[in-house]
PDB file of C-alpha atoms in Angstrom:
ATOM      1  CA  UNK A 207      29.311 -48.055   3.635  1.00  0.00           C
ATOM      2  CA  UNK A 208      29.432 -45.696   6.670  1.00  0.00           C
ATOM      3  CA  UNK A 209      25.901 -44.883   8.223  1.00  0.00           C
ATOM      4  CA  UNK A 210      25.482 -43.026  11.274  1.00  0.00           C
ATOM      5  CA  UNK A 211      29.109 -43.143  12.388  1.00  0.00           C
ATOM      6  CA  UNK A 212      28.616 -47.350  11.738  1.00  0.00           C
ATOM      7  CA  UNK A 213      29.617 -49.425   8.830  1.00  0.00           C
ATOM      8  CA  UNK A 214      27.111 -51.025   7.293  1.00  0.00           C
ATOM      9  CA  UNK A 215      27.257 -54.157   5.155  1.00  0.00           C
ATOM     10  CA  UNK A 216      25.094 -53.510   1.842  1.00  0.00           C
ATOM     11  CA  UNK A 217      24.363 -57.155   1.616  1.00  0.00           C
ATOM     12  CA  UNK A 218      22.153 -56.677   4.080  1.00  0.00           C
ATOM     13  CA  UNK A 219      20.001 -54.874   2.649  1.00  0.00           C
ATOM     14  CA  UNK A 220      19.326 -56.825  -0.479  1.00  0.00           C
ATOM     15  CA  UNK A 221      17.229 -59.715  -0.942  1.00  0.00           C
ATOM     16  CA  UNK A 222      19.592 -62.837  -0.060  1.00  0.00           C
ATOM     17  CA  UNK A 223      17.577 -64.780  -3.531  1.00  0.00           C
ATOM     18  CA  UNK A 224      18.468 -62.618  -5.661  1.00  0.00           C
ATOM     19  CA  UNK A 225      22.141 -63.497  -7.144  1.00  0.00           C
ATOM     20  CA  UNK A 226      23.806 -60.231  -6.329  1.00  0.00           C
ATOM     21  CA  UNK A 227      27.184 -60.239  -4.073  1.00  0.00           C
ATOM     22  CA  UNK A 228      28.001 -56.446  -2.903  1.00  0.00           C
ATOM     23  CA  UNK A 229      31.946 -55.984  -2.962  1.00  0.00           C
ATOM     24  CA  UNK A 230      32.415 -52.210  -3.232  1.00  0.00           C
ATOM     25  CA  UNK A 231      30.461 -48.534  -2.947  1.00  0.00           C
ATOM     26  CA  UNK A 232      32.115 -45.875  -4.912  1.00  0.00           C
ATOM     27  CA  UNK A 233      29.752 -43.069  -4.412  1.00  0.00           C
ATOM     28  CA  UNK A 234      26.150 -41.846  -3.473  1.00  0.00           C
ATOM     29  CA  UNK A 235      23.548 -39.491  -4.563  1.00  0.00           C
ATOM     30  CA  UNK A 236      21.620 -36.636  -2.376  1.00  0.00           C
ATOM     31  CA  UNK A 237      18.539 -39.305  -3.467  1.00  0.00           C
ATOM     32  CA  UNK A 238      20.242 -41.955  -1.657  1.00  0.00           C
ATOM     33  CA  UNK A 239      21.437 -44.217  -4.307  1.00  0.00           C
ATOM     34  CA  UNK A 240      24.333 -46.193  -4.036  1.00  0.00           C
ATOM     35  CA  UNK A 241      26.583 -46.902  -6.909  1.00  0.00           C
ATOM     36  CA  UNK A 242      29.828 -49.447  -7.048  1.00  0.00           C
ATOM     37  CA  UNK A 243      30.990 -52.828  -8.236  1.00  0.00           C
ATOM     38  CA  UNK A 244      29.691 -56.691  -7.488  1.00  0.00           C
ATOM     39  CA  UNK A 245      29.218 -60.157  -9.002  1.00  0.00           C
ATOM     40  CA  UNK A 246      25.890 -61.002 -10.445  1.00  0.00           C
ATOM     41  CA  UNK A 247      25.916 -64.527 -10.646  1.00  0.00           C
ATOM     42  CA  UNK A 248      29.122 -65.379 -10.821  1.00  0.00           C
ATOM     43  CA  UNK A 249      30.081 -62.696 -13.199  1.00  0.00           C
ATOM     44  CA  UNK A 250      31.956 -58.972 -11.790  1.00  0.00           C
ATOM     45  CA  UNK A 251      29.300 -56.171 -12.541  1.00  0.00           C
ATOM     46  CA  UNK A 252      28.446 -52.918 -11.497  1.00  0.00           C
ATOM     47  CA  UNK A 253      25.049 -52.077  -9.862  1.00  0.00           C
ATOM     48  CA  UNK A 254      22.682 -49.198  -8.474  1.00  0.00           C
ATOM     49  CA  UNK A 255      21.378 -49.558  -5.240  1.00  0.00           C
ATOM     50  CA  UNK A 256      18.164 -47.765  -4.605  1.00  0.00           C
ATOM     51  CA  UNK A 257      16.564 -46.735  -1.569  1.00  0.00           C
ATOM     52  CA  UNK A 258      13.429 -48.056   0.141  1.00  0.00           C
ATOM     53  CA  UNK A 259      10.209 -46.333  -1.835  1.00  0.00           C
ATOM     54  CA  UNK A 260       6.936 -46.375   0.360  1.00  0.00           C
ATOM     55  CA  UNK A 261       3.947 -46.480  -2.168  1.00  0.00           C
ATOM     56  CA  UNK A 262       0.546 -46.462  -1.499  1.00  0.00           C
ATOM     57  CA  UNK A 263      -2.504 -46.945  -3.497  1.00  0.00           C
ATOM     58  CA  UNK A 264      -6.352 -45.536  -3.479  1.00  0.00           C
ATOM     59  CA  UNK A 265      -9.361 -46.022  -5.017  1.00  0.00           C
ATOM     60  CA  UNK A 266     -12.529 -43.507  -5.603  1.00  0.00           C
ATOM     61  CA  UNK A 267     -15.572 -43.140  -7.937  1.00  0.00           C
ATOM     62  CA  UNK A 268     -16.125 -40.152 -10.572  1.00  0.00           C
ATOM     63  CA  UNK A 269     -20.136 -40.080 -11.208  1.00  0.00           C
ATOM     64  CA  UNK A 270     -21.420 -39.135 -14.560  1.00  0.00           C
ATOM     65  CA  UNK A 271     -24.695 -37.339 -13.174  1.00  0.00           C
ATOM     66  CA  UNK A 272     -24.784 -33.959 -12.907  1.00  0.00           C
ATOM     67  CA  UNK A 273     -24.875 -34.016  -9.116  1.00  0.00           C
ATOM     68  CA  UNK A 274     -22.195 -36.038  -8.946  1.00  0.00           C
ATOM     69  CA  UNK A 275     -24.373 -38.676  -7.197  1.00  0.00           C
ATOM     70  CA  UNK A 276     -25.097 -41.410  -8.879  1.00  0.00           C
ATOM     71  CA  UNK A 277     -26.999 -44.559  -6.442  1.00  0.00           C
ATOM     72  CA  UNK A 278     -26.115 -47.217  -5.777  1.00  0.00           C
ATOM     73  CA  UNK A 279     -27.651 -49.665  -7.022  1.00  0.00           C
ATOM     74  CA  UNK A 280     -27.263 -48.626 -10.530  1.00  0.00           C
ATOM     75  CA  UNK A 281     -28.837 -49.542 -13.350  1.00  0.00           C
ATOM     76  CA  UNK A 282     -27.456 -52.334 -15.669  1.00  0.00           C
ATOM     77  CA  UNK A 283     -25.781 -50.389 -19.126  1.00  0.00           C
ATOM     78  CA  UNK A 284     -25.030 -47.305 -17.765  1.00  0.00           C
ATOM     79  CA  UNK A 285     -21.431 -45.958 -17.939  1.00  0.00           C
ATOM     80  CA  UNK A 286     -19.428 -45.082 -14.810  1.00  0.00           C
ATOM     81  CA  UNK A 287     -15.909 -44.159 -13.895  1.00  0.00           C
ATOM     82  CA  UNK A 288     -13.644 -45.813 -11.083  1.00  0.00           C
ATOM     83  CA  UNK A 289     -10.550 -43.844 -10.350  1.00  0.00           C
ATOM     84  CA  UNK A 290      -7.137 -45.587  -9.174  1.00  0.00           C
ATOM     85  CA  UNK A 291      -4.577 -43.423  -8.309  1.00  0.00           C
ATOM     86  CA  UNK A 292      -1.197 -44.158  -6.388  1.00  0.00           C
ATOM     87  CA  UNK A 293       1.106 -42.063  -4.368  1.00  0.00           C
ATOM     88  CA  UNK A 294       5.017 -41.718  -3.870  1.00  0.00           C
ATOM     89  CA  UNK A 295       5.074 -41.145   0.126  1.00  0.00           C
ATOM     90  CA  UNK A 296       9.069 -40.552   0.250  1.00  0.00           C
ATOM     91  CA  UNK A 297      11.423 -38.529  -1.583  1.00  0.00           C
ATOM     92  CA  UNK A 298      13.213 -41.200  -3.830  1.00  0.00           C
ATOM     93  CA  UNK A 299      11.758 -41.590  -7.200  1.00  0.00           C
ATOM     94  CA  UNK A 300       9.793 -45.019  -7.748  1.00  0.00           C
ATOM     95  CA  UNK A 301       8.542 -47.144 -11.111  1.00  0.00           C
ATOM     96  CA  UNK A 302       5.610 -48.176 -10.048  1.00  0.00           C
ATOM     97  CA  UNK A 303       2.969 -50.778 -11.438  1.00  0.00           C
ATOM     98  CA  UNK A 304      -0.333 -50.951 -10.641  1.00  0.00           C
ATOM     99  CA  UNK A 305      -2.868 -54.152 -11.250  1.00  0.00           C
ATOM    100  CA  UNK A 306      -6.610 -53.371 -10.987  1.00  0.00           C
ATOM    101  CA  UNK A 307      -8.785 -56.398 -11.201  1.00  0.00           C
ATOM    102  CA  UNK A 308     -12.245 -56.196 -12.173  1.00  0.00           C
ATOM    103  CA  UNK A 309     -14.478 -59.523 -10.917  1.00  0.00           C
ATOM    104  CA  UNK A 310     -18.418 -59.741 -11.985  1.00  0.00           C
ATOM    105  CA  UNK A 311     -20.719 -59.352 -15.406  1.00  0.00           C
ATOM    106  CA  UNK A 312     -18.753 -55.397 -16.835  1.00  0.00           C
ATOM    107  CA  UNK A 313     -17.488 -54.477 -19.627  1.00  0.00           C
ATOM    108  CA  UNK A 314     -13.836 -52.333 -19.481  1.00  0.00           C
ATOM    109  CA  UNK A 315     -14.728 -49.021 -22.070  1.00  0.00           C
ATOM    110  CA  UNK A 316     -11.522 -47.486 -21.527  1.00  0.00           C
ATOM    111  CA  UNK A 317      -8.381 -46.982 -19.347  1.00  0.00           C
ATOM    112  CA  UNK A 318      -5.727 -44.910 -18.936  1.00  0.00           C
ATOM    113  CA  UNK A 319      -4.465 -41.056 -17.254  1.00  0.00           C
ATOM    114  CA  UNK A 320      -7.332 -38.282 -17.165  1.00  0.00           C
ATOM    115  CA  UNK A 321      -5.672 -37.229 -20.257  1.00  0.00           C
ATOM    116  CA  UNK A 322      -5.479 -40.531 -22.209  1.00  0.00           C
ATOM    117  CA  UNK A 323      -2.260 -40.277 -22.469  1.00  0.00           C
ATOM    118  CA  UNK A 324      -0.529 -42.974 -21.089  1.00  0.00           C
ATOM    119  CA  UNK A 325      -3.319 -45.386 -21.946  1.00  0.00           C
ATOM    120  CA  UNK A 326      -3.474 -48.639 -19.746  1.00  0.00           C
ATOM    121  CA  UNK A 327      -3.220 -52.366 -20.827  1.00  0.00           C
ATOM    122  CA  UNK A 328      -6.298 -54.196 -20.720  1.00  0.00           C
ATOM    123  CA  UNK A 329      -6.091 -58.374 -20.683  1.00  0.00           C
ATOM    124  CA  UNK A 330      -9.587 -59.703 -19.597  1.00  0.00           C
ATOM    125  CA  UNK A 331     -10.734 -58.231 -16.246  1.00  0.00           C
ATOM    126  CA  UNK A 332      -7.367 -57.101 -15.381  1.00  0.00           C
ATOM    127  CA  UNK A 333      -5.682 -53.371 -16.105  1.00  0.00           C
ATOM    128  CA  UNK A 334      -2.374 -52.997 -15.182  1.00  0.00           C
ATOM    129  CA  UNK A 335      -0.864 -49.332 -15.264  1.00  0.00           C
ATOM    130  CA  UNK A 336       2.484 -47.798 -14.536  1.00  0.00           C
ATOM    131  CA  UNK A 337       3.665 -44.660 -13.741  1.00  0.00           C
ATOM    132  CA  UNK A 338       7.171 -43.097 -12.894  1.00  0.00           C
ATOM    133  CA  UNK A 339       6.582 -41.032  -9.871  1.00  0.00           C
ATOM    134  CA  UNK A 340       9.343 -38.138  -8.891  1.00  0.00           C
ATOM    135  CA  UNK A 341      10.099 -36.859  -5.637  1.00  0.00           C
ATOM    136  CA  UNK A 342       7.849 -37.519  -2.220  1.00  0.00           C
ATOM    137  CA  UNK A 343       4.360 -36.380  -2.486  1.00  0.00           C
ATOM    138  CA  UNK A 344       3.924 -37.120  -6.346  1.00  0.00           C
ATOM    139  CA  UNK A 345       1.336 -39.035  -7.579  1.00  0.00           C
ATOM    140  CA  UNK A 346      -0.591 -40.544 -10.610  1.00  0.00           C
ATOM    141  CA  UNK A 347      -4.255 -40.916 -11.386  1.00  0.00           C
ATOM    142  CA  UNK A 348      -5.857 -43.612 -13.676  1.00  0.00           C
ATOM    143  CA  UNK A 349      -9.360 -43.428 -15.208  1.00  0.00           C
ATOM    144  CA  UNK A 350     -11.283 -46.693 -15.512  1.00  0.00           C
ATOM    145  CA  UNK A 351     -14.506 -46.316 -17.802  1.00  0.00           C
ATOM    146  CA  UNK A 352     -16.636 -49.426 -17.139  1.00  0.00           C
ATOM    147  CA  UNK A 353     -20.363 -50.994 -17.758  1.00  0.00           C
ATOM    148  CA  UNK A 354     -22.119 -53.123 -16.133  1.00  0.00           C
ATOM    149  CA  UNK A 355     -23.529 -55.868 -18.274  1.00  0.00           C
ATOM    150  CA  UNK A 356     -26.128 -58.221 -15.972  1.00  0.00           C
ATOM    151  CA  UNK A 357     -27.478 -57.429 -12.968  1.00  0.00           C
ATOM    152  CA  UNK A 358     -25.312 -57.870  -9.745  1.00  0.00           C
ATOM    153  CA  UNK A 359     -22.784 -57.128  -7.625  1.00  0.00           C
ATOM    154  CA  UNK A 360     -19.086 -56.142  -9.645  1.00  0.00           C
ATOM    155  CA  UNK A 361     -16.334 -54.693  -7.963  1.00  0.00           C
ATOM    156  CA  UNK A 362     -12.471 -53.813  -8.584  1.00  0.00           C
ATOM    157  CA  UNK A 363      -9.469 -54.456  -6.025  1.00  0.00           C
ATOM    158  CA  UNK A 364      -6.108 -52.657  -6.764  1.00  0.00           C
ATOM    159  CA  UNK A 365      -3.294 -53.366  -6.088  1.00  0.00           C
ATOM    160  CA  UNK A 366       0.712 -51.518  -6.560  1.00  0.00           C
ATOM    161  CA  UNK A 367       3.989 -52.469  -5.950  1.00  0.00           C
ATOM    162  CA  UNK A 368       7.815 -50.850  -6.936  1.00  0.00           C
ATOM    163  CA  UNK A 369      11.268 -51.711  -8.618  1.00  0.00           C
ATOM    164  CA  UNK A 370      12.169 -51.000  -5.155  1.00  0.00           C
ATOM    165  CA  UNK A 371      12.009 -52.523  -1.710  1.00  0.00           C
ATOM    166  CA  UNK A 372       8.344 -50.715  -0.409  1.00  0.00           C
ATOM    167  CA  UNK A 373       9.008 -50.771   3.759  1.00  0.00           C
ATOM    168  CA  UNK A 374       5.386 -50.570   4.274  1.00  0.00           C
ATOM    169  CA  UNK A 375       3.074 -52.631   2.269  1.00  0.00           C
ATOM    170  CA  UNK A 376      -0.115 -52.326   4.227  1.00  0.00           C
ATOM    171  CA  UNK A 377      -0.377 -49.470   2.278  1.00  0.00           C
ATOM    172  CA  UNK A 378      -0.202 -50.774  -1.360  1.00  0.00           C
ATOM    173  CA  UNK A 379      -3.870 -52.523  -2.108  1.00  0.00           C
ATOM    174  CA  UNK A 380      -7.246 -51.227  -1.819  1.00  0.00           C
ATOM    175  CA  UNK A 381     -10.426 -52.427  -2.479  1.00  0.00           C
ATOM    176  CA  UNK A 382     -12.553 -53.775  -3.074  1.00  0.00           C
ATOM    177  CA  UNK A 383     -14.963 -51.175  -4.440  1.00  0.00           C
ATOM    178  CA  UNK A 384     -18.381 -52.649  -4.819  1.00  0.00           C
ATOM    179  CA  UNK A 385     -20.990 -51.488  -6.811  1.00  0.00           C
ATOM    180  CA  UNK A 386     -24.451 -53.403  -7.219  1.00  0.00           C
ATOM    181  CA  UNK A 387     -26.506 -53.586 -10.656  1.00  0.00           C
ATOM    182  CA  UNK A 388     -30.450 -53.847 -11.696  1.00  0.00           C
ATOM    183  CA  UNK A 389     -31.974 -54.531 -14.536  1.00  0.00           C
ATOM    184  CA  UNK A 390     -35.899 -53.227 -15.388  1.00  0.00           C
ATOM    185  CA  UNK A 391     -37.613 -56.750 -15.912  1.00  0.00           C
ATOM    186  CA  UNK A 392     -41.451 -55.876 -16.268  1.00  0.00           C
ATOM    187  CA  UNK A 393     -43.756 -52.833 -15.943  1.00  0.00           C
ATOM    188  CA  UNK A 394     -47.000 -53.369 -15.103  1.00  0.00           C
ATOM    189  CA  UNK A 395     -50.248 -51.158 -15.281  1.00  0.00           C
ATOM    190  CA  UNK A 396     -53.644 -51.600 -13.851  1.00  0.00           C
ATOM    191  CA  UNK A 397     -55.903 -51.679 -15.191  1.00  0.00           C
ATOM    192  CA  UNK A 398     -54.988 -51.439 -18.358  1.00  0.00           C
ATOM    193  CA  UNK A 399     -57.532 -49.327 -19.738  1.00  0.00           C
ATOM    194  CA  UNK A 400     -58.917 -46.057 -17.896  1.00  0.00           C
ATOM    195  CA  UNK A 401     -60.930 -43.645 -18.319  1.00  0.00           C
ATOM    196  CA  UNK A 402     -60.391 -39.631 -17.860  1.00  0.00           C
ATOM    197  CA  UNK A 403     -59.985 -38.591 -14.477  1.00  0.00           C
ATOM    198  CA  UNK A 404     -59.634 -42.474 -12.875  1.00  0.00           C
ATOM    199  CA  UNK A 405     -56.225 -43.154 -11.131  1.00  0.00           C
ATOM    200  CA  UNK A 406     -53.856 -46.101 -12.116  1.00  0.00           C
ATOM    201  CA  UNK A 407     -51.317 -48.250 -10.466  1.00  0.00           C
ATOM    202  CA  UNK A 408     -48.180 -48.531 -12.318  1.00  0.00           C
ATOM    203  CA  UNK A 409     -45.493 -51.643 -10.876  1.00  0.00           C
ATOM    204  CA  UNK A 410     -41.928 -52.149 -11.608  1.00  0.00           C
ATOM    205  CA  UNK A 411     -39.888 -55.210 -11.029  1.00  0.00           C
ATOM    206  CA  UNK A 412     -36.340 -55.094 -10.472  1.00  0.00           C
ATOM    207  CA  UNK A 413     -33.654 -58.081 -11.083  1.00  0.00           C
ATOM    208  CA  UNK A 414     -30.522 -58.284  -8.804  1.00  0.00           C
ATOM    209  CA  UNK A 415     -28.497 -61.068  -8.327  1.00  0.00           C
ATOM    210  CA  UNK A 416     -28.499 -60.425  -4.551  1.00  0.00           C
ATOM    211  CA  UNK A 417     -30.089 -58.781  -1.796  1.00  0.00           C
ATOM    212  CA  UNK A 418     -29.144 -55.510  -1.396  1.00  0.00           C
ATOM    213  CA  UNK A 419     -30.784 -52.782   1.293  1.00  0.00           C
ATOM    214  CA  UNK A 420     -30.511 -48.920   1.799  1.00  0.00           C
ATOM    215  CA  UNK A 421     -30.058 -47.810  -1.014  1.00  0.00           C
ATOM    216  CA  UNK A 422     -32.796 -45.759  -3.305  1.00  0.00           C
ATOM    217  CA  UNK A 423     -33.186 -46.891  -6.719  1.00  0.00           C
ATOM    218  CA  UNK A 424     -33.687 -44.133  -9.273  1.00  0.00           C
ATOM    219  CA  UNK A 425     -36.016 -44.670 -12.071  1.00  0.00           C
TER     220      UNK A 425
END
């Protein structure tokens, strides 16, 4: 293959593992793959070479209060969403695969694309999504309802990779996310018994797992 006035060798830009010998090119695309004839173990085949696809991966939170707010800590049982989404950063088309995994005391409610159409697969903490993303500048979102069940920290790292050869992976994890959870213990009133007009003293304890600071605490 001629590149820049120079021929290239496109054995060089495989992986050197992985049983494929390059003989001939016979044509390319405008998307930059490569089409033409080698052996595959041993055996004469023909093959598709695709370009390098740079991926890269992000994580946010979507808030079920009306302000769009909700604290953190949070309290233990309540619903909340964690968005994943992933992003094709050049112009060849890329498979992609994404892995979320989920460590700490939650329950997964649901995942899958804002639409719940391409629903996610779901095996213990992990979710692994994929998405076929076009041209440069595409992307996907998943939708990740979750629970907390127990009071403490849970968080979810993500991670995505390609059929093809990514040439930056810095780009392709991200996380982890942390939220924290409480759960109401005790409520205490004294005194118990007053009488019209006489102030009381009402006291709340709190169970985390861990320390956590800065943070308001709605009740």
């Amino acid at each position: 293959l001629y590149r820049d006035g120079q021929m290239v060798n496109l054995n060089s830009l495989i992986d050197p593992a992985s049983g494929w010998v390059l003989l001939s090119a016979t044509d390319i695309n405008d998307a930059g793959q490569i089409v033409g004839q080698g052996t595959y173990q041993g055996a004469m085949r023909a093959f598709r070479l695709l370009p390098p696809e740079d991926i890269g991966v992000y994580t946010h939170s979507v808030f079920s209060d009306f302000d769009g707010n909700l604290p953190n800590p949070m309290q233990t049982g309540r619903e909340m969403t964690w968005v994943v989404g992933v992003r094709n950063i050049t112009g060849a088309p890329a498979y992609v695969t994404v892995i979320d995994t989920i460590s700490g005391a939650v329950e997964i409610l649901s995942a899958g694309t804002w639409d719940g159409g391409s629903p996610c697969a779901v095996k213990g903490n992990t979710v692994t999504c994929t998405a076929h993303l076009f041209e440069g500048g595409n992307g996907a979102e998943f939708v990740l309802r979750v629970r907390p069940t127990a009071a403490g920290v849970f968080s979810h790292s993500v991670t995505a990779s390609s059929a093809a050869a990514d040439p930056d992976v810095s780009n392709n994890a991200a996380g982890p996310q942390e939220n924290t959870a409480v759960s109401l213990s005790a409520v205490g009133v004294s005194p118990t018994t007053i009488a019209g007009g006489k102030s009381a003293s009402l006291r709340v304890w709190l169970t985390s797992s861990a320390p956590y600071s800065g943070n308001g605490v709605r009740l």
